[in-house]
Short mmCIF file of C-alpha atoms and ligand atoms in Angstrom, two decimals:
data_model
loop_
_atom_site.label_atom_id
_atom_site.label_comp_id
_atom_site.label_asym_id
_atom_site.label_seq_id
_atom_site.Cartn_x
_atom_site.Cartn_y
_atom_site.Cartn_z
CA MET A 1 29.97 7.78 -21.61
CA LEU A 2 28.97 4.19 -20.90
CA SER A 3 26.34 2.75 -23.13
CA LEU A 4 24.58 -0.60 -22.87
CA ARG A 5 22.41 -1.80 -25.69
CA GLU A 6 20.25 -4.89 -25.25
CA VAL A 7 22.77 -6.53 -22.98
CA SER A 8 21.97 -10.09 -21.91
CA VAL A 9 23.84 -12.63 -19.81
CA ALA A 10 22.79 -16.25 -19.41
CA TYR A 11 24.07 -19.03 -17.18
CA ASP A 12 23.48 -22.53 -18.53
CA GLY A 13 20.90 -21.19 -20.95
CA LYS A 14 18.98 -19.37 -18.22
CA ALA A 15 18.91 -15.57 -18.52
CA ALA A 16 20.27 -13.67 -15.49
CA VAL A 17 20.16 -10.34 -17.36
CA GLU A 18 17.95 -9.77 -20.37
CA ASP A 19 17.93 -6.96 -22.94
CA VAL A 20 19.13 -4.18 -20.67
CA SER A 21 19.75 -0.84 -22.38
CA LEU A 22 21.19 2.01 -20.35
CA GLU A 23 23.35 5.08 -20.67
CA LEU A 24 25.59 6.64 -18.07
CA ALA A 25 26.89 10.15 -18.72
CA ASP A 26 30.30 11.31 -17.52
CA GLY A 27 30.31 12.37 -13.87
CA GLU A 28 27.00 10.68 -13.18
CA VAL A 29 26.33 8.16 -10.44
CA LEU A 30 23.80 5.47 -11.36
CA ALA A 31 22.46 2.92 -8.90
CA LEU A 32 21.49 -0.51 -10.20
CA LEU A 33 18.78 -1.27 -7.70
CA GLY A 34 16.80 -4.47 -7.27
CA PRO A 35 16.13 -7.38 -4.97
CA SER A 36 18.61 -10.17 -4.45
CA GLY A 37 19.03 -12.30 -7.56
CA SER A 38 17.68 -9.66 -9.95
CA GLY A 39 20.91 -9.65 -11.98
CA LYS A 40 22.63 -6.53 -10.64
CA SER A 41 26.04 -8.06 -9.99
CA THR A 42 25.87 -10.02 -13.21
CA LEU A 43 25.29 -6.83 -15.18
CA LEU A 44 28.09 -5.05 -13.31
CA ARG A 45 30.46 -7.92 -14.06
CA ALA A 46 29.46 -7.81 -17.71
CA VAL A 47 30.36 -4.10 -17.80
CA ALA A 48 33.67 -4.93 -16.13
CA GLY A 49 34.36 -7.56 -18.76
CA LEU A 50 34.23 -10.39 -16.24
CA GLU A 51 31.13 -12.00 -17.72
CA PRO A 52 30.48 -12.82 -21.38
CA ALA A 53 27.45 -10.88 -22.55
CA THR A 54 25.49 -10.49 -25.75
CA GLY A 55 24.39 -7.09 -26.98
CA GLU A 56 26.62 -4.06 -26.99
CA ILE A 57 28.60 -2.47 -24.19
CA SER A 58 30.52 0.59 -25.31
CA TRP A 59 32.46 3.56 -23.98
CA ASP A 60 32.31 6.85 -25.85
CA GLY A 61 30.80 5.02 -28.79
CA ARG A 62 33.56 2.41 -28.96
CA SER A 63 32.61 -1.20 -28.37
CA LEU A 64 34.28 -2.92 -25.43
CA ARG A 65 33.84 -6.32 -27.02
CA GLY A 66 37.06 -8.25 -26.61
CA VAL A 67 38.62 -5.57 -24.40
CA PRO A 68 39.93 -7.35 -21.27
CA THR A 69 38.98 -6.11 -17.82
CA HIS A 70 42.32 -4.48 -17.02
CA LYS A 71 42.28 -2.53 -20.28
CA ARG A 72 38.86 -0.97 -19.78
CA GLY A 73 40.07 1.78 -17.46
CA PHE A 74 37.46 0.84 -14.88
CA ALA A 75 37.95 0.24 -11.16
CA LEU A 76 35.98 -2.18 -9.03
CA MET A 77 35.03 -2.07 -5.39
CA PHE A 78 33.16 -4.79 -3.54
CA GLN A 79 31.14 -5.24 -0.38
CA ASP A 80 34.27 -6.42 1.37
CA GLY A 81 36.94 -3.99 0.22
CA GLN A 82 39.53 -6.78 0.16
CA LEU A 83 42.49 -4.81 1.44
CA PHE A 84 45.88 -6.47 1.69
CA PRO A 85 46.19 -7.17 5.42
CA HIS A 86 49.98 -6.97 5.50
CA LEU A 87 50.17 -3.62 3.67
CA SER A 88 49.77 -0.25 5.37
CA VAL A 89 46.85 1.95 4.43
CA ALA A 90 49.17 4.09 2.28
CA ASN A 91 50.52 1.05 0.43
CA ASN A 92 47.05 -0.35 -0.07
CA VAL A 93 45.98 2.93 -1.68
CA ALA A 94 49.18 3.20 -3.73
CA TYR A 95 49.00 -0.43 -4.85
CA SER A 96 46.94 0.15 -7.97
CA MET A 97 49.01 3.23 -8.87
CA ARG A 98 52.09 1.04 -8.85
CA LEU A 99 50.32 -1.55 -11.00
CA ARG A 100 49.47 1.15 -13.52
CA ARG A 101 53.05 2.40 -13.40
CA ILE A 102 52.15 5.82 -12.09
CA PRO A 103 55.54 7.38 -11.17
CA ALA A 104 56.60 7.07 -7.53
CA ALA A 105 57.19 10.81 -7.33
CA GLY A 106 53.93 12.38 -6.28
CA ARG A 107 52.42 9.08 -5.19
CA ALA A 108 52.69 9.88 -1.47
CA GLU A 109 51.08 13.24 -1.99
CA ARG A 110 48.30 11.70 -4.04
CA VAL A 111 47.75 9.07 -1.32
CA ALA A 112 47.53 11.82 1.29
CA ASP A 113 45.00 13.74 -0.83
CA LEU A 114 42.89 10.62 -1.36
CA LEU A 115 42.91 9.75 2.33
CA GLU A 116 41.86 13.31 3.08
CA LEU A 117 39.05 12.98 0.55
CA VAL A 118 37.67 9.84 2.21
CA GLY A 119 38.01 11.33 5.68
CA LEU A 120 41.08 9.35 6.76
CA GLY A 121 43.76 12.05 6.75
CA GLY A 122 46.86 10.81 8.59
CA TYR A 123 45.96 7.11 8.43
CA GLN A 124 48.86 6.25 6.10
CA ASP A 125 50.76 3.94 8.46
CA ARG A 126 47.84 2.03 9.95
CA LEU A 127 47.33 -1.65 9.08
CA PRO A 128 43.89 -2.81 7.87
CA GLY A 129 43.49 -5.00 10.97
CA THR A 130 43.45 -1.90 13.16
CA LEU A 131 40.62 -0.24 11.21
CA SER A 132 36.86 -0.40 11.68
CA GLY A 133 34.70 -1.82 8.88
CA GLY A 134 33.72 1.65 7.76
CA GLU A 135 37.33 2.83 7.71
CA ARG A 136 38.35 -0.21 5.68
CA GLN A 137 35.69 0.57 3.07
CA ARG A 138 36.93 4.16 2.92
CA VAL A 139 40.45 2.88 2.23
CA ALA A 140 39.08 0.55 -0.44
CA LEU A 141 37.33 3.53 -2.02
CA ALA A 142 40.51 5.62 -1.94
CA ARG A 143 42.37 2.74 -3.58
CA ALA A 144 39.71 2.42 -6.29
CA LEU A 145 39.86 6.17 -6.98
CA ALA A 146 43.67 6.26 -6.95
CA VAL A 147 44.03 5.44 -10.64
CA GLU A 148 41.34 7.93 -11.63
CA PRO A 149 39.20 5.27 -13.30
CA ARG A 150 36.97 6.55 -16.08
CA LEU A 151 34.27 4.41 -14.49
CA LEU A 152 34.01 3.15 -10.92
CA LEU A 153 32.02 -0.05 -10.44
CA LEU A 154 30.73 -0.57 -6.91
CA ASP A 155 29.04 -3.81 -5.86
CA GLU A 156 27.11 -3.34 -2.60
CA PRO A 157 29.93 -1.17 -1.20
CA LEU A 158 28.14 -0.51 2.09
CA SER A 159 26.24 -3.74 2.65
CA ALA A 160 28.68 -5.24 5.12
CA LEU A 161 28.38 -2.27 7.47
CA ASP A 162 25.84 -1.82 10.24
CA ALA A 163 22.82 0.38 9.63
CA GLY A 164 23.87 3.64 11.30
CA LEU A 165 27.30 3.63 9.73
CA ARG A 166 25.85 2.65 6.38
CA GLU A 167 23.64 5.72 6.35
CA ARG A 168 26.51 8.03 7.24
CA LEU A 169 28.89 6.49 4.73
CA ALA A 170 26.23 6.65 2.02
CA GLY A 171 26.16 10.44 2.35
CA ASP A 172 29.96 10.54 2.37
CA LEU A 173 30.15 8.31 -0.67
CA ARG A 174 27.90 10.65 -2.61
CA ARG A 175 30.02 13.65 -1.65
CA ILE A 176 33.30 11.89 -2.42
CA LEU A 177 32.16 10.68 -5.85
CA HIS A 178 30.92 14.14 -6.75
CA GLU A 179 34.04 15.89 -5.46
CA ALA A 180 36.22 13.50 -7.42
CA GLY A 181 33.94 13.90 -10.44
CA THR A 182 33.79 10.13 -10.71
CA THR A 183 31.41 8.36 -13.07
CA ALA A 184 30.06 5.44 -11.12
CA LEU A 185 27.77 2.47 -11.42
CA MET A 186 26.72 1.17 -8.01
CA VAL A 187 24.90 -2.07 -7.31
CA THR A 188 22.65 -2.11 -4.27
CA HIS A 189 19.55 -3.95 -3.04
CA ASP A 190 18.86 -1.12 -0.59
CA GLN A 191 16.62 1.65 -1.92
CA GLU A 192 17.64 4.06 0.86
CA GLU A 193 21.24 3.62 -0.16
CA ALA A 194 20.42 4.10 -3.83
CA PHE A 195 18.59 7.35 -3.07
CA ALA A 196 21.36 8.53 -0.74
CA VAL A 197 24.24 7.96 -3.16
CA ALA A 198 23.03 8.04 -6.77
CA ASP A 199 21.83 10.69 -9.22
CA ARG A 200 19.82 8.19 -11.17
CA ILE A 201 18.32 4.82 -10.48
CA ALA A 202 17.91 1.80 -12.74
CA LEU A 203 15.49 -0.66 -11.23
CA LEU A 204 16.05 -4.33 -12.06
CA ARG A 205 13.65 -7.19 -11.57
CA ASP A 206 14.28 -10.76 -12.70
CA GLY A 207 17.06 -9.59 -14.98
CA HIS A 208 14.92 -6.95 -16.67
CA LEU A 209 15.22 -3.20 -16.43
CA VAL A 210 11.78 -2.13 -15.21
CA GLN A 211 12.42 1.57 -14.74
CA GLU A 212 15.16 4.13 -15.08
CA GLY A 213 15.35 7.81 -14.24
CA THR A 214 16.48 10.51 -11.85
CA LEU A 215 15.71 10.03 -8.15
CA ARG A 216 12.81 12.41 -8.45
CA GLU A 217 11.35 10.78 -11.55
CA VAL A 218 11.59 7.28 -10.18
CA TRP A 219 10.24 8.28 -6.79
CA ALA A 220 7.39 10.35 -8.17
CA HIS A 221 6.26 7.91 -10.85
CA PRO A 222 7.00 4.31 -9.99
CA THR A 223 6.24 2.26 -13.06
CA ASP A 224 3.93 -0.15 -11.24
CA ALA A 225 2.91 -1.31 -7.78
CA TRP A 226 5.91 -3.61 -7.48
CA ALA A 227 8.30 -0.76 -8.24
CA ALA A 228 6.53 1.56 -5.80
CA LEU A 229 6.75 -0.98 -3.01
CA PHE A 230 10.35 -1.80 -3.73
CA LEU A 231 11.24 1.89 -3.77
CA GLY A 232 9.88 2.19 -0.25
CA TYR A 233 6.28 3.23 -0.56
CA ALA A 234 4.62 1.68 2.49
CA ARG A 235 1.29 1.28 0.78
CA VAL A 236 -0.08 1.81 -2.67
CA LEU A 237 -3.59 3.00 -3.29
CA GLU A 238 -5.74 1.68 -6.06
CA GLY A 239 -9.36 1.96 -7.05
CA THR A 240 -12.19 3.30 -5.03
CA ALA A 241 -10.27 3.25 -1.75
CA ALA A 242 -9.04 6.61 -3.02
CA TYR A 243 -12.29 8.40 -2.32
CA PRO A 244 -12.38 8.60 1.48
CA VAL A 245 -8.68 9.38 1.58
CA LEU A 246 -9.04 12.15 -0.95
CA LYS A 247 -11.94 13.63 0.98
CA ALA A 248 -10.05 13.57 4.24
CA ALA A 249 -7.06 15.14 2.56
CA GLY A 250 -9.24 17.95 1.26
CA MET A 251 -8.68 17.02 -2.35
CA ASP A 252 -10.93 17.49 -5.29
CA PRO A 253 -12.75 14.18 -5.89
CA ALA A 254 -11.97 14.67 -9.57
CA ASP A 255 -8.41 13.76 -8.67
CA ALA A 256 -9.65 10.29 -7.88
CA VAL A 257 -9.83 9.62 -11.59
CA ALA A 258 -6.17 10.35 -12.00
CA LEU A 259 -5.51 8.33 -8.90
CA ARG A 260 -7.20 5.31 -10.40
CA ARG A 261 -5.36 5.61 -13.69
CA SER A 262 -2.01 5.82 -12.02
CA ALA A 263 -2.05 4.29 -8.58
CA PHE A 264 0.56 6.67 -7.29
CA VAL A 265 -0.54 10.11 -8.32
CA ALA A 266 -2.16 12.16 -5.62
CA ASP A 267 -2.60 15.88 -5.88
CA PRO A 268 -3.66 17.29 -2.54
CA LYS A 269 -4.54 20.95 -2.61
CA GLY A 270 -4.18 21.90 1.01
CA PRO A 271 -1.94 21.21 3.98
CA LEU A 272 -2.42 18.03 6.01
CA THR A 273 -1.92 17.71 9.72
CA GLY A 274 -0.57 14.60 11.36
CA THR A 275 1.78 12.92 13.76
CA VAL A 276 5.13 11.59 12.64
CA ILE A 277 5.59 7.96 13.56
CA SER A 278 8.99 7.53 12.01
CA ALA A 279 11.30 9.69 9.95
CA ARG A 280 14.26 8.93 7.75
CA ALA A 281 16.42 11.56 6.14
CA THR A 282 18.48 11.35 2.99
CA PRO A 283 20.22 14.29 1.32
CA GLU A 284 17.42 14.36 -1.23
CA GLN A 285 14.38 14.04 0.91
CA HIS A 286 12.95 13.41 4.32
CA ARG A 287 10.71 10.42 4.19
CA LEU A 288 8.11 10.22 6.86
CA VAL A 289 5.54 7.77 8.02
CA VAL A 290 2.75 9.96 9.29
CA ARG A 291 -0.54 9.26 10.99
CA LEU A 292 -3.19 11.60 9.63
CA ASP A 293 -6.57 12.12 11.26
CA ASP A 294 -9.27 10.10 9.50
CA VAL A 295 -6.76 8.80 6.97
CA GLY A 296 -4.41 6.51 8.85
CA GLU A 297 -0.73 5.93 8.26
CA VAL A 298 0.78 7.26 5.09
CA ASP A 299 4.21 7.63 3.60
CA ALA A 300 5.10 11.18 2.74
CA VAL A 301 8.00 13.44 2.02
CA ALA A 302 8.79 16.70 3.78
CA ASP A 303 11.33 19.45 3.29
CA SER A 304 12.62 18.96 6.82
CA ALA A 305 12.48 15.95 9.10
CA PRO A 306 10.67 16.43 12.39
CA ALA A 307 11.43 14.17 15.34
CA PRO A 308 9.41 10.97 15.72
CA GLY A 309 6.24 11.56 17.70
CA GLU A 310 6.29 15.27 16.97
CA SER A 311 3.17 16.89 15.61
CA VAL A 312 3.80 18.45 12.23
CA ARG A 313 2.15 20.41 9.54
CA LEU A 314 2.93 18.46 6.45
CA ARG A 315 3.04 19.96 3.02
CA VAL A 316 2.33 17.14 0.66
CA GLU A 317 3.53 17.84 -2.84
CA PRO A 318 1.99 16.34 -5.94
CA ASN A 319 3.06 12.77 -6.61
CA ARG A 320 4.64 12.38 -3.25
CA LEU A 321 1.98 10.65 -1.27
CA ALA A 322 1.31 6.95 -1.08
CA ILE A 323 -1.84 6.12 0.74
CA PRO A 324 -2.92 2.92 2.52
CA GLY A 325 -4.29 0.45 0.04
CA PRO A 326 -4.56 -3.18 -0.81
CA TYR A 327 -0.82 -3.78 -1.19
CA ALA A 328 1.08 -4.48 1.97
CA ARG A 329 4.79 -3.90 2.06
CA GLU A 330 5.30 -7.51 3.12
CA SER A 331 4.16 -8.64 -0.31
CA VAL A 332 7.36 -7.39 -1.94
CA GLU A 333 9.89 -10.04 -3.08
P1 ADP B 401 22.06 -9.80 -7.69
O1 ADP B 401 23.43 -9.22 -7.73
O2 ADP B 401 21.01 -8.89 -8.20
O3 ADP B 401 21.72 -10.33 -6.34
P2 ADP B 401 23.15 -11.80 -9.46
O4 ADP B 401 23.53 -11.01 -10.64
O5 ADP B 401 24.23 -12.20 -8.54
O6 ADP B 401 21.99 -11.06 -8.67
O7 ADP B 401 22.40 -13.12 -9.95
C1 ADP B 401 21.37 -13.10 -10.91
C2 ADP B 401 20.95 -14.53 -11.23
O8 ADP B 401 22.01 -15.22 -11.88
C3 ADP B 401 20.62 -15.35 -10.01
O9 ADP B 401 19.55 -16.19 -10.32
C4 ADP B 401 21.88 -16.14 -9.76
O10 ADP B 401 21.58 -17.36 -9.13
C5 ADP B 401 22.41 -16.36 -11.15
N1 ADP B 401 23.87 -16.44 -11.17
C6 ADP B 401 24.73 -15.47 -10.79
N2 ADP B 401 26.01 -15.85 -10.95
C7 ADP B 401 25.95 -17.12 -11.45
C8 ADP B 401 26.94 -18.08 -11.84
N3 ADP B 401 28.25 -17.79 -11.77
N4 ADP B 401 26.52 -19.27 -12.31
C9 ADP B 401 25.20 -19.54 -12.42
N5 ADP B 401 24.22 -18.69 -12.06
C10 ADP B 401 24.57 -17.49 -11.59
MG1 MG B 402 24.84 -9.06 -6.15
#
């Protein structure tokens, strides 16, 4: 288990990460999510031992202070997988095994298994130059997993890929990490990616941890308007604007009180009808932008994703509705 207690990193006296405390259980995948410059990579590098930090970083209760990067038993994977161009796929994957002196016998079989796991069965003899960007990242992932790291550190592993491929690989990455039982800490600035890959999310802003929890917890109860907007709520409702929306949604006006206390809690009692304007699916949830009669456009979540433009009956669950309000998405960052 990885444990961070009040970890801070400063550059030239200026804090890039401040007082971050976190725990990561074995087999869990945690996304460090936040906008550019929020300290995600800095924190990841501190965990890797590449950045001097104050506070305590420990593994299974043992401090990692003074333990060099290569002795931590962690593997790193970056945005650009950094394969060796002159080595075959098989040799790229086997490279770290050789470094760790894993016996040659069984290496080829292990490479084949790993390539199978990342969906590249039979790619052993290809050179990196002949692979697509997505295939290269899969090889980089296989290489990182080859030594069975006790912790895999991923820094924006999908950011260099185009959108469609990124979405597909995000789902694959989740499956691969779970199948391999890998404990992983993934840095990303992309909330869709965080939701698609991770079990839990740690939200960073200006070097501070602003919220941490399971996907469901973080999604259902963003800690404040900033967090809600960054997590992908299109709009956040506050104050008396709640009333007409609640009425139109067939909710008890008493709910408006709760709505005002916590800008994000809505508790509609009945079904809503609307037209889907756009839909995005992740393994966890289908996020929809829906136009509702007399309400306008809202973000919502459904159990299945209807096609854009399709008329749907939308079951809105408690805490899953963000309603148009004074905050525009553009105001984030
Ligand atoms: P993120 O990964 O969330 O985009 P970083 O961790 O890379 O953010 O950076 C956090 C802050 O620390 C930024 O303000 C960045 O400019 C600063 N920073 C990062 N690396 C260095 C460095 N090597 N020297 C000085 N400042 C740095
Ligand atoms: Mg970064």
